[in-house]
Each structure stands twice: as structure tokens, then as C-alpha cells.
Amino acid sequence: MCGICCLVSLSQHPPNISLLKEDILYNLRRRGPSSSQELVKTVPHLPYHCLFSGHVLHLRGQMTPQPMEDPTSDNVLLWNGEVFDGIPVEAEENDTDIIFHHLCSCSNDSDILSLLSSIRGPWSFIFYQACKHCLWFGRDFFGRRSLLWQFNEELDNILALTSVSAISDHQWREVPASGIFKVDLQDCAATKAVTLSLYQWRYPSRENPSEEGVSEKVSTHLPTCVSLVINESNSLTAPVVPLNKEVCNIPEEFQLLHFIKNVDDMEVLQMFLAEQHKKKLVHQFIDVMSGAIKRRVLCLVRDADQLQGDVLGDVRKTEIAILFSGGVDSMLIAALADRHVPVEEPIDLLNVAFMVPEQGSQNSSTKHRKGKNQLPPSPEGLNVNNIMAGNSVPSFNVPDRITGRAGLEELKNINPSRLWNFVEINVTLEDLKAMRQQHICHLVYPLDTVLDDSIGCAVWFASRGKGLLTNQGDKRPYQSPAKIVLTGIGADEQLAGYSRHRVCFEKHGLEGLNEELGMELGRISSRNLGRDDRVIGDHGKEARFPFLDEDVVSFLNSLPVWEKANLAVRRGIGEKLLLRLAAAELGLTASSVLPKRAMQFGSRIAKMENRNEKASDKCTRLQTLSIE
């Protein structure tokens, strides 16, 4: 994980680091606390300059400060990513160093595009190719790492790129994850204008986006001084197979199972698992998810001699944390992480709750509990009364806290020898307002809806990992030291987990559902991933997304939709059916049939300040902060 930034100016004088506002540099340093440095590239006889600013969170191999500069070629690299596969990286090597060596060996555009196409893992990058006076930049196919851009006609700084910015007068936008961009700086210096060359992501065969659609999407927020050219002769190869949109030959069970009304939820899952073909698919899914999680929990430097502090006694330092609600997504991640994290190493389960009103002021809460976001009836094995009677603070007994504690007990049953650290992260209204103004509003930006605010705040507090740890019946303050945070984003988008998917299926059938799922994955970079990367990275931690591993996405994309979900079956089973079957096969019980509950409702942040807002509304709290 790194904070990367580049300023390009058309001027006879090098750009000054003061052009980067102190709040932006502060946010970049928080992402990369291990190393920070700047580099200015000045080219004789050409009126352009580049300022590179790199801030590193050291996770793999030898510590490698950025920006990296090659003394032979004068090339410069800023890299914010992880190479999990596709390019060989040994355990003792640093992937930034490996990528830079490969980039410096590229002799033409095709070589660069081929290299980037082969990487398996999340990344954003900025690469200055000195011999051709070109600046390359972009994000991976899914957009799992943040990169923002800004163009300014009025100042010498014609282009600014950064992992994270701050709310300001100048408009920042997220760099679209449509492909890789190249700017010819020599041409910019001659014309005093910017032309962006876009190299698109393309599937090797069918289902490629039209150039008109991509051009319109990218050009929407570009100023008039910037022109866009889509390179037709070269492109990147998408790292996943296209979505299977088959709708014929639907199995009879898909059409008939919705008639089974009086069968226990777990029994329904076992009925599916009794079918040989279905069970084979479930085991294939478990294997591919297990591989994705293995890469994400082992690709980091571990100090075997390092112990945690007084709270836990003499145990190994925690390296891996999971955003944990006790729902089926986070439970599957935890169960599979248990396979690969060293058994003597704890795993932190980060569970966030926002304070609910006291019992004396429950009129509106009572009405809310009757609504659609209430905690669903408890599946067999989940005793809510026993869970609530535990050590939880009553004001924070939100749905995700209850299911989280129940999930903890399931994980203990699966592996009682593992130290599972259930971290209760309790947020008051005062904490929320203070941290939103100091940090979160700048990280969510340039997104600005009520949904972005709710999820951004919930993820920020959760990933910070500062809360209470219950150890042998005693609660103590605890700060998670884990640098890696696993999150379940991508499961709902691929496995029809949202309520809108059920509505779409009921209105438009499997054809409509396929279209909706294709759209979900296509927009996940702009709706979710950039924001979540900025929010989690603010704590000097790295977000890793196993459901968006290339092998996982390719496996799920290869299946017809009815193998992934069966929305003819009731809520709590039909959505994300393949995932629920995998959880049941791993020995998870109550959590495998919990209905989907969005983080903003499960943690209760959505009802903490303004209950009359819609998720798509502009967030007035963020707008107020932007004016101040």
C-alpha cells in the first residue's frame, strides 16, 4: 500500500512541493507511514517538469522507498499495488522493484500493455518513460486502488494525480478504470494542451465495450482543454473471462424450489448439497476462494519473534484483520483465512456498532424495528438472547454486533485452538462528527452521497481497529496492529446479494438479472473500491478483496446465473446461494442462512443522524464540510 502523487507543469521553473496543499500531503503520509520522499524531474530544453511524491507502507520484501528512479534510463515509478500472481515475485523480493525492472525493459507500448495485463492483483501506478517523454498512469481492471486526477487550465500545473486528496475548491475526479492512460509531455509542451491516449481493457474474444460508450464515460468530466483519443491498435487484455449470460436449459429445481415453504433453511441447503453437480461446484468455489485468501494472508513480511502487548500476553502479533459482521461473506473469509494464517497467530475480527437511542426514547426506534431493516428471525443455532446477555454494552447491541458474536462462537467451534480477537468498535455521535470532519470527509471525496458517507464512516471506524477486546470474560481497550484488512466487497455484486437483484429478477427474469450483475461489476470501481481503498488506507493499512481475485471472478463469471443464485427461493437462501452452500459445507450453520443486511443498517449508522434521507441523496453533512 502506498500514497502516490504526481504534478505535471508546463513551465520554465520546477513545480514547488507547496503546490500540494499540506492536507493532501498529510493524507498521503497516513497511507504510507514507512517512507516519504519527493523527486522533481527536469528535462533540459523542454518546458515541462514532473514532481513525484511517494509514501510507502512496507509489507513485502526489502523496504523500497518511492518514487523509484533508474539512473540509467531516468525512468520514474510510483506503484501502489500488490503482485499476487502473473509475474514471478519471490518471498524475499519487493514487487515494486520487480515491476519497475520490467517496465524499464519495455521497448514499446505493446510491451508495457502486455506487462500490465499479466499482473494479478490490485494496483494503481504512475510511470514516467523518459526516453519518450511520456507519462503512463491508471488502475487495475476492477479499480481496486484509488487514483484521482485534476486538470487545471489557469495554473502551470496542467495535470495532478494522487491516491487521495482533500476537499478543496478545485475539482478532483476518480481516474476511470476503463484502461491505461498515456500523456506525451513533449507534445503537451509544444501545444500547451493535453491529449490523453487511452488503452482500453478488452476481452480476448466477445463482449467488449464499444469505443463510443467508453469515450463518453471518460470524457464526461474532462475540461475543454483536454482531448481524449482511444488507441485502436493496442489494448490491455482483461484478466478475467466475460460474464456467462446463458439463460436456456434452466434446471427444474430452479423453478420448483420456491414451492418448498415449510422446510428448515439449513435443510434446504443440504438438499442442494445432496445433488452431485451442485456439490462439485461448491467445492470448486471453496478451492478458488481458499487460493485467493491464501495469497492475501501470506503475501507480507512476518516477524516470527514479534509479540503483542500486555492485553494478549505472549502471543504472536496479529497480522490479519477482517471487517466482520457475522454475515456469510465475512464468515467464509474468516473460515478460509483460518486455513492459511499460522495457527499461533491471532486473527482480529473488527465489528463496528454505532450507538442506538436509550430505551427511554425508543418511539422512532420501535417504528424502525418494524420496518424492512429489522434483525431477521434467528436461524436455528443463533440464540439472540444469550448473545445479548453477554458482555456487550446495551447501547451498541445493533444487529451486526449480535450476529458478529454469534459468528465468533461458530468460528470457535470450527477451530478452538485459534485465538479469535473479537474487537467491539463502539462509535458515539460525538466521535462520528469529529472524525468525519477531521478525516473521513476528505477520504470519501470526491464521492458525496448519503450512502458514501454512511459506508465510508462505518469502514473507517471498523478498519481503524480501535475498540474493546473481550478476553476471558474481561473487556480491555485494544488497537488492532494488523496491516492487512480483508473485506467481503464483491460478493453481493457477483452473487445477486442485494434486494434490487430480487426485484430485477421478478420483473425481468434471468436476462434482466444477468444485465444487472454485469453492470454491478462494471461500476464497482467508481461506486465502491476507490472510496474503500482511501478510507482503509488512511490508517496505514491495506485493503485486500478476496472476492475480487481474478481467479474467483473468472470462476463465477464462467457459471450461468442460476448456479450462483436462485432468487425463486426465499430470502436468506436464494441470494448468494453458492456462497451459502460453501459456508454450510465448511461447517458454518446459523451464519450461512442469515439474510443480507447492508453495513449501514447492520451497524445502525444509517439511522444515527437523519432517518429521512435516501441513500442516493447528496449528503448535506459532507456538503457543509466542503464549504467550511
XYZ file of C-alpha atoms in Angstrom:
628
model
C 0.000 0.000 0.000
C 1.295 3.433 -0.881
C 0.216 7.014 -1.295
C 1.356 8.199 -4.728
C 1.151 11.675 -6.252
C 2.425 13.439 -9.356
C 2.240 17.060 -10.529
C 2.976 17.907 -14.169
C 3.642 21.538 -15.023
C 4.342 23.364 -18.279
C 6.771 25.958 -17.010
C 10.383 27.015 -17.185
C 10.568 26.523 -13.423
C 10.221 23.264 -11.477
C 6.970 22.867 -9.542
C 7.128 23.584 -5.839
C 6.027 20.961 -3.342
C 3.966 23.695 -1.684
C 1.617 23.427 -4.650
C 0.417 20.288 -2.935
C -1.684 21.516 -0.070
C -0.496 20.336 3.322
C -3.753 18.460 3.928
C -3.177 16.351 0.801
C 0.393 15.545 1.838
C -0.881 14.712 5.322
C -3.408 12.250 3.880
C -0.750 10.705 1.647
C 1.636 10.230 4.572
C -1.062 8.484 6.597
C -1.354 5.908 3.804
C 2.402 5.339 3.696
C 3.945 5.756 7.147
C 7.102 3.715 6.411
C 8.793 6.119 3.981
C 8.093 9.502 2.341
C 10.113 11.369 -0.281
C 9.793 13.637 -3.326
C 11.547 13.815 -6.673
C 11.475 16.521 -9.376
C 12.260 15.603 -12.985
C 13.535 18.479 -15.102
C 14.219 17.990 -18.792
C 16.761 20.337 -20.440
C 15.426 22.368 -23.371
C 11.848 21.259 -22.771
C 9.403 23.384 -20.721
C 7.819 20.665 -18.610
C 8.538 19.375 -15.146
C 7.196 16.498 -13.069
C 7.075 16.324 -9.312
C 6.696 12.837 -7.864
C 5.720 12.208 -4.240
C 5.783 8.674 -2.799
C 4.656 7.408 0.626
C 5.194 3.716 1.361
C 3.571 1.210 3.705
C 6.151 -1.577 3.835
C 4.565 -5.027 3.520
C 6.746 -7.259 1.333
C 10.431 -7.957 0.716
C 13.039 -5.306 1.351
C 11.897 -1.802 2.206
C 11.767 0.067 -1.142
C 11.300 3.852 -0.917
C 9.373 5.602 -3.657
C 9.475 7.223 -6.134
C 11.910 4.785 -7.744
C 14.327 6.275 -10.286
C 16.506 4.340 -12.686
C 19.893 6.123 -13.038
C 20.485 4.642 -16.477
C 17.184 5.422 -18.194
C 15.919 8.273 -15.938
C 12.580 6.443 -15.732
C 10.494 7.000 -12.578
C 7.845 4.763 -10.983
C 5.190 5.298 -8.348
C 3.467 1.971 -7.598
C 0.528 1.351 -5.280
C -0.286 -2.299 -5.652
C 0.336 -5.970 -4.991
C 1.500 -8.639 -7.411
C -0.183 -11.813 -6.192
C 0.337 -13.767 -9.405
C 1.091 -13.412 -13.121
C 4.648 -12.138 -12.637
C 7.116 -14.127 -10.502
C 7.899 -12.390 -7.196
C 9.874 -14.363 -4.626
C 9.064 -14.102 -0.922
C 12.178 -12.041 -0.212
C 11.604 -9.689 -3.164
C 9.666 -6.429 -3.309
C 7.054 -6.293 -6.059
C 7.626 -2.559 -6.695
C 11.244 -3.279 -7.580
C 10.225 -6.190 -9.834
C 7.581 -4.151 -11.690
C 9.997 -1.235 -12.195
C 12.660 -3.546 -13.612
C 10.139 -4.998 -16.086
C 8.828 -1.550 -17.100
C 12.344 -0.248 -17.743
C 12.921 -3.267 -20.007
C 9.895 -2.479 -22.190
C 10.864 -1.182 -25.624
C 7.422 -0.178 -26.925
C 3.820 0.445 -25.926
C 2.793 -3.151 -26.551
C 5.394 -4.388 -24.069
C 4.063 -2.097 -21.354
C 0.467 -3.127 -22.012
C 1.396 -6.818 -22.046
C 3.192 -6.449 -18.723
C 0.277 -4.685 -17.046
C -2.175 -7.213 -18.486
C -0.253 -10.076 -16.880
C -0.393 -8.734 -13.306
C -2.819 -10.469 -10.961
C -3.605 -8.266 -8.005
C -4.760 -4.716 -7.210
C -2.778 -1.731 -8.412
C -2.601 1.869 -9.499
C 0.583 3.366 -10.893
C 2.329 6.398 -12.403
C 5.287 5.704 -14.712
C 7.469 8.320 -16.362
C 9.103 6.928 -19.512
C 11.981 9.342 -20.004
C 13.178 8.328 -23.489
C 9.729 9.059 -24.973
C 8.762 11.909 -22.613
C 5.589 10.007 -21.749
C 3.647 9.685 -18.513
C 1.650 6.473 -18.067
C -0.937 6.035 -15.335
C -4.050 4.060 -14.460
C -5.774 1.494 -12.276
C -6.281 -2.246 -12.482
C -9.244 -3.816 -14.276
C -11.539 -3.575 -11.223
C -10.141 -0.294 -9.870
C -9.157 -1.796 -6.513
C -6.703 1.021 -5.798
C -7.649 4.670 -5.738
C -6.284 7.215 -8.207
C -7.673 10.736 -8.636
C -6.944 13.326 -11.285
C -7.322 17.055 -11.748
C -6.709 19.279 -14.768
C -6.147 22.996 -14.386
C -6.032 25.464 -17.249
C -5.352 28.505 -15.075
C -2.152 27.294 -13.397
C 1.035 25.854 -14.806
C 0.069 22.527 -13.227
C -1.798 21.010 -16.156
C -2.244 17.596 -14.540
C -2.288 16.330 -10.986
C -2.620 12.690 -9.927
C -2.959 11.408 -6.384
C -4.165 8.414 -4.364
C -6.098 10.679 -2.029
C -6.850 14.383 -1.975
C -8.808 16.720 0.283
C -11.997 18.718 -0.132
C -10.939 21.872 -1.937
C -12.019 24.487 -4.439
C -10.522 22.529 -7.309
C -12.494 19.550 -8.550
C -10.889 16.132 -8.255
C -12.315 13.112 -10.046
C -11.563 9.415 -9.904
C -9.470 8.172 -12.804
C -11.800 5.774 -14.664
C -10.737 2.121 -14.535
C -11.505 1.829 -18.253
C -7.887 1.285 -19.226
C -4.441 2.849 -19.029
C -3.712 6.464 -19.977
C -0.641 7.943 -21.633
C 0.305 11.617 -21.954
C 3.015 12.769 -24.376
C 4.613 15.550 -22.328
C 6.756 16.800 -25.196
C 3.630 17.286 -27.284
C 1.893 18.995 -24.336
C 4.798 21.422 -24.024
C 4.571 22.269 -27.724
C 0.782 22.693 -27.922
C 0.083 23.921 -24.363
C -2.786 21.428 -24.269
C -3.296 17.903 -23.005
C -4.149 14.882 -25.135
C -4.902 11.649 -23.286
C -4.328 8.376 -25.105
C -6.490 5.606 -23.651
C -5.610 1.925 -23.993
C -8.765 0.000 -23.087
C -9.243 -3.254 -21.277
C -10.538 -5.813 -23.785
C -11.605 -9.431 -23.542
C -9.725 -11.715 -25.932
C -12.976 -12.687 -27.641
C -16.523 -11.406 -27.225
C -18.325 -8.897 -25.023
C -16.056 -5.882 -25.476
C -17.298 -2.361 -24.710
C -17.972 -0.028 -27.582
C -15.467 2.770 -28.014
C -18.270 5.317 -28.076
C -19.535 4.253 -24.655
C -16.077 4.272 -23.086
C -15.171 7.600 -24.673
C -18.353 9.207 -23.397
C -17.823 7.796 -19.901
C -14.230 9.037 -19.655
C -14.841 12.417 -21.305
C -17.789 13.383 -19.095
C -15.730 15.290 -16.552
C -12.754 16.367 -18.676
C -12.269 20.120 -19.201
C -12.299 21.552 -22.701
C -8.511 21.876 -22.725
C -8.148 18.089 -22.540
C -8.833 15.824 -25.504
C -9.216 12.047 -25.431
C -8.003 9.628 -28.098
C -8.763 5.916 -27.841
C -5.885 3.888 -29.207
C -7.362 1.330 -31.598
C -4.188 -0.557 -32.409
C -3.201 -1.548 -28.872
C -5.145 -2.579 -25.790
C -4.851 -4.410 -22.495
C -6.100 -7.965 -22.075
C -8.760 -8.290 -19.391
C -7.604 -10.589 -16.546
C -10.983 -12.356 -16.284
C -13.344 -14.173 -18.631
C -16.559 -12.431 -19.764
C -19.795 -12.922 -17.855
C -21.746 -16.021 -18.882
C -25.215 -14.763 -19.845
C -26.722 -18.129 -20.703
C -30.409 -18.363 -19.803
C -31.526 -21.591 -21.502
C -31.571 -25.117 -20.069
C -32.613 -23.896 -16.627
C -32.685 -26.819 -14.183
C -36.127 -27.873 -12.969
C -35.047 -27.375 -9.353
C -34.598 -23.639 -10.043
C -38.242 -23.335 -10.973
C -39.743 -25.621 -8.310
C -37.887 -24.964 -5.082
C -39.849 -21.813 -4.292
C -42.797 -24.113 -3.535
C -40.919 -25.564 -0.536
C -42.294 -23.321 2.204
C -42.163 -25.416 5.356
C -38.645 -26.783 5.098
C -35.982 -25.506 7.509
C -33.393 -23.203 5.898
C -30.454 -25.482 6.677
C -32.410 -28.436 5.305
C -32.868 -26.594 2.022
C -29.107 -26.042 1.791
C -28.488 -29.714 2.496
C -30.965 -30.646 -0.249
C -28.891 -28.652 -2.707
C -25.650 -30.181 -1.415
C -27.063 -33.670 -1.878
C -27.032 -33.070 -5.642
C -23.667 -34.234 -7.018
C -23.220 -31.476 -9.613
C -24.015 -28.746 -7.105
C -21.640 -30.178 -4.519
C -18.847 -30.314 -7.082
C -19.369 -26.620 -7.905
C -19.363 -25.746 -4.209
C -16.009 -27.456 -3.702
C -14.576 -25.719 -6.764
C -15.725 -22.395 -5.343
C -14.222 -23.184 -1.934
C -10.911 -24.095 -3.586
C -10.702 -20.937 -5.670
C -11.691 -18.721 -2.713
C -9.191 -20.519 -0.497
C -6.429 -19.795 -3.009
C -7.407 -16.123 -3.203
C -7.352 -15.748 0.579
C -4.089 -17.668 0.884
C -2.383 -15.166 -1.420
C -3.787 -12.278 0.592
C -2.821 -13.505 4.052
C 0.655 -14.810 3.206
C 1.976 -12.013 0.950
C 3.538 -9.903 3.700
C 6.602 -9.834 5.915
C 6.090 -11.667 9.217
C 8.427 -11.332 12.161
C 8.163 -14.664 13.961
C 9.733 -13.225 17.118
C 7.409 -10.247 17.424
C 4.853 -10.484 20.235
C 1.795 -8.406 21.022
C 1.442 -6.210 24.089
C 0.067 -6.746 27.565
C -3.575 -7.227 26.517
C -2.995 -10.640 24.972
C 0.124 -11.758 26.778
C 2.857 -13.687 24.992
C 1.232 -14.414 21.630
C 2.288 -13.683 18.082
C 1.473 -10.260 16.672
C -1.788 -10.102 14.706
C -1.134 -9.520 11.003
C -4.603 -10.110 9.526
C -7.895 -8.396 10.363
C -11.324 -8.947 8.836
C -14.204 -6.491 8.561
C -16.623 -8.718 10.413
C -20.407 -8.631 10.792
C -21.019 -12.343 11.281
C -22.758 -12.441 7.896
C -21.996 -15.168 5.402
C -19.422 -13.088 3.441
C -17.172 -12.301 6.402
C -17.709 -15.746 7.948
C -16.499 -17.520 4.815
C -13.432 -15.263 4.657
C -12.647 -15.962 8.321
C -13.116 -19.723 7.974
C -10.815 -19.886 4.952
C -8.260 -17.475 6.424
C -8.028 -19.910 9.336
C -6.644 -22.478 6.881
C -3.642 -20.343 5.962
C -2.796 -17.897 8.767
C -0.214 -19.534 11.091
C -2.153 -21.257 13.867
C -0.242 -19.462 16.627
C -1.175 -16.065 15.159
C -4.445 -14.381 16.252
C -6.974 -13.089 13.707
C -8.749 -9.824 14.504
C -12.487 -9.673 13.797
C -13.368 -5.974 13.512
C -17.028 -5.384 14.433
C -18.376 -1.826 14.337
C -21.540 -0.513 16.019
C -22.991 2.981 16.226
C -24.821 3.983 19.398
C -28.579 3.419 19.347
C -31.004 5.624 21.361
C -31.604 4.841 25.025
C -34.683 2.817 25.913
C -36.496 5.940 27.083
C -36.515 7.448 23.609
C -37.489 4.445 21.515
C -40.657 5.650 19.780
C -38.946 6.124 16.464
C -36.731 3.085 17.014
C -39.777 0.900 17.636
C -41.217 2.049 14.364
C -37.904 1.333 12.695
C -37.707 -2.182 14.085
C -40.973 -2.952 12.365
C -39.533 -1.874 9.060
C -37.573 -3.735 6.447
C -34.228 -3.338 8.172
C -35.089 -5.155 11.375
C -32.998 -8.082 12.573
C -34.478 -11.155 10.880
C -35.864 -14.102 12.842
C -32.999 -16.090 14.337
C -31.977 -19.212 12.443
C -31.519 -22.405 14.370
C -28.368 -22.221 16.476
C -28.322 -18.428 16.883
C -29.648 -17.584 20.355
C -30.021 -13.805 20.295
C -30.959 -13.603 23.966
C -27.798 -15.394 25.020
C -25.671 -13.264 22.739
C -27.180 -10.010 24.025
C -26.804 -11.181 27.607
C -23.034 -11.371 27.113
C -20.560 -8.582 27.694
C -21.929 -6.223 25.036
C -22.751 -2.651 26.014
C -26.567 -2.368 25.580
C -26.346 0.904 23.626
C -24.331 -0.888 20.960
C -26.404 -4.070 20.614
C -27.009 -3.400 16.940
C -27.807 -6.242 14.510
C -24.204 -6.655 13.334
C -22.956 -6.879 16.922
C -25.418 -9.677 17.673
C -24.676 -11.695 14.540
C -20.971 -10.936 14.946
C -20.872 -12.501 18.402
C -22.834 -15.488 17.135
C -20.360 -15.837 14.277
C -17.493 -15.739 16.748
C -18.942 -18.771 18.519
C -19.212 -20.653 15.202
C -15.569 -19.905 14.412
C -14.507 -21.094 17.852
C -16.306 -24.354 17.163
C -14.516 -24.753 13.826
C -11.074 -24.070 15.343
C -10.989 -23.714 19.132
C -7.185 -23.543 19.107
C -7.168 -20.286 17.148
C -7.174 -17.032 19.116
C -10.060 -15.102 17.567
C -9.946 -11.448 18.679
C -13.484 -10.091 18.525
C -12.943 -6.320 18.590
C -16.010 -4.311 19.608
C -15.692 -0.911 17.942
C -18.294 1.370 19.540
C -18.920 4.768 17.961
C -20.804 7.617 19.601
C -22.387 10.510 17.728
C -19.661 12.832 19.028
C -16.922 10.526 17.717
C -18.650 10.261 14.370
C -18.983 14.013 13.876
C -15.410 14.731 14.957
C -13.750 12.084 12.789
C -15.938 12.873 9.773
C -14.743 16.475 9.848
C -11.086 15.692 10.574
C -10.566 12.750 8.247
C -13.436 10.902 6.634
C -14.927 13.684 4.506
C -11.581 14.071 2.702
C -11.301 10.321 2.101
C -14.821 9.806 0.775
C -14.353 12.799 -1.561
C -14.956 13.132 -4.481
C -17.959 10.855 -3.793
C -20.670 12.690 -1.890
C -23.903 10.735 -1.370
C -25.561 9.687 1.874
C -24.568 6.092 1.092
C -20.928 7.088 0.575
C -20.962 8.926 3.895
C -22.557 6.031 5.795
C -20.325 3.298 4.388
C -17.226 5.487 4.409
C -17.680 6.291 8.103
C -18.503 2.699 9.063
C -15.496 1.288 7.190
C -13.156 3.979 8.572
C -14.026 3.250 12.208
C -14.039 -0.507 11.640
C -10.681 -0.642 9.846
C -9.046 1.605 12.450
C -9.499 -1.362 14.778
C -9.684 0.670 17.976
C -12.158 -0.780 20.440
C -12.728 -3.269 23.236
C -11.404 -6.802 23.345
C -13.102 -9.470 25.408
C -10.507 -11.855 26.743
C -11.558 -14.491 29.272
C -14.655 -12.502 30.223
C -12.811 -9.222 30.763
C -13.087 -6.202 28.457
C -9.938 -4.213 27.735
C -9.052 -1.399 25.321
C -7.417 -2.753 22.179
C -5.889 -1.386 18.991
C -5.512 -3.887 16.164
C -1.903 -3.900 14.883
C -2.872 -5.759 11.689
C -1.704 -4.074 8.488
C -3.900 -6.242 6.245
C -7.688 -5.809 6.302
C -9.787 -8.354 4.411
C -13.203 -7.230 3.239
C -16.075 -9.053 1.554
C -16.866 -6.470 -1.104
C -17.645 -8.074 -4.460
C -19.710 -10.959 -3.115
C -23.094 -9.239 -3.434
C -22.261 -7.776 -6.831
C -21.402 -11.173 -8.331
C -23.819 -13.446 -6.463
C -27.010 -11.363 -6.561
C -26.920 -10.402 -2.901
C -28.771 -7.086 -2.972
C -32.534 -6.712 -2.671
C -32.575 -4.889 -6.002
C -31.402 -8.101 -7.648
C -34.500 -9.929 -6.438
C -36.705 -7.096 -7.713
C -34.900 -7.189 -11.060
C -35.339 -10.967 -11.318
C -39.062 -10.753 -10.532
C -39.568 -8.058 -13.191
C -37.205 -9.123 -15.947
C -36.209 -12.731 -15.274
C -32.741 -14.182 -15.722
C -31.946 -11.973 -18.717
C -32.523 -8.856 -16.665
C -30.599 -10.269 -13.717
C -27.621 -11.019 -15.948
C -27.604 -7.457 -17.219
C -27.795 -6.120 -13.674
C -24.883 -8.260 -12.471
C -22.777 -7.227 -15.454
C -23.459 -3.589 -14.656
C -22.635 -4.138 -10.953
C -19.124 -5.387 -11.641
C -18.583 -2.747 -14.307
C -19.256 0.127 -11.926
C -17.718 -1.254 -8.730
C -14.569 0.836 -9.233
C -16.446 4.138 -9.239
C -19.071 3.248 -6.638
C -17.063 1.373 -4.035
C -13.448 0.418 -4.446
C -11.689 3.766 -4.755
C -13.564 5.061 -1.718
C -12.894 1.959 0.398
C -9.200 1.948 -0.551
C -8.836 5.578 0.533
C -10.750 5.029 3.774
C -8.906 1.879 4.894
C -5.526 3.148 3.709
C -5.878 6.199 5.955
C -4.869 4.010 8.926
C -1.661 2.788 7.327
C -3.400 -0.479 6.482
C -4.016 -2.233 3.191
C -7.439 -3.350 1.976
C -7.484 -6.737 0.264
C -10.537 -8.029 -1.587
C -10.569 -11.850 -1.987
C -13.957 -11.912 -3.748
C -12.366 -9.765 -6.482
C -9.402 -12.044 -7.027
C -9.064 -12.651 -10.769
C -9.441 -16.433 -10.409
C -12.548 -16.028 -8.261
C -14.186 -13.589 -10.693
C -13.335 -15.779 -13.687
C -14.814 -18.831 -11.964
C -18.034 -17.007 -11.070
C -18.250 -15.316 -14.488
C -17.992 -18.724 -16.170
C -21.099 -20.037 -14.400
C -24.649 -19.411 -15.591
C -26.502 -17.208 -13.160
C -28.730 -19.957 -11.734
C -25.629 -21.768 -10.437
C -24.723 -18.700 -8.360
C -28.119 -17.625 -7.044
C -31.694 -18.905 -7.006
C -33.967 -15.951 -6.407
C -37.040 -18.148 -6.720
C -36.110 -19.355 -3.226
C -36.879 -17.243 -0.174
C -34.643 -14.544 1.254
C -31.760 -15.868 3.332
C -31.164 -18.790 0.974
C -31.665 -17.858 -2.655
C -29.415 -14.791 -2.818
C -25.718 -15.745 -2.869
C -26.799 -19.397 -2.851
C -23.397 -20.735 -3.952
C -21.712 -18.813 -1.133
C -24.226 -20.097 1.434
C -23.686 -23.666 0.278
C -19.923 -23.212 0.614
C -20.366 -21.874 4.146
C -22.580 -24.817 5.089
C -20.068 -27.252 3.606
C -17.340 -25.684 5.777
C -19.393 -26.351 8.897
C -20.920 -22.913 9.358
C -24.532 -23.086 10.488
C -26.614 -20.066 11.511
C -24.482 -17.578 9.580
C -24.955 -19.471 6.308
C -28.670 -18.587 6.214
C -28.602 -15.032 7.550
C -30.340 -12.658 5.099
C -28.268 -9.900 3.573
C -28.098 -6.806 5.735
C -26.241 -3.768 4.396
C -23.439 -2.431 6.577
C -25.103 0.933 7.069
C -28.181 -0.774 8.552
C -26.451 -3.576 10.431
C -24.152 -1.124 12.196
C -27.035 1.372 12.623
C -25.107 4.359 11.257
C -27.857 4.945 8.676
C -30.329 5.823 11.441
C -27.999 7.733 13.742
C -28.370 11.270 12.396
C -31.105 11.677 9.780
C -33.647 8.920 9.232
C -35.410 10.663 6.356
C -32.506 10.595 3.909
C -32.269 8.440 0.820
C -29.025 6.657 0.036
C -28.654 8.453 -3.305
C -29.197 11.952 -1.855
C -26.288 14.348 -1.697
C -25.016 14.188 1.870
C -25.631 17.570 3.487
C -23.082 16.828 6.196
C -20.333 16.411 3.601
C -21.555 19.453 1.667
C -21.430 21.562 4.828
C -17.887 20.451 5.495
C -16.805 21.286 1.961
C -17.926 24.885 2.387
C -16.252 25.421 5.750
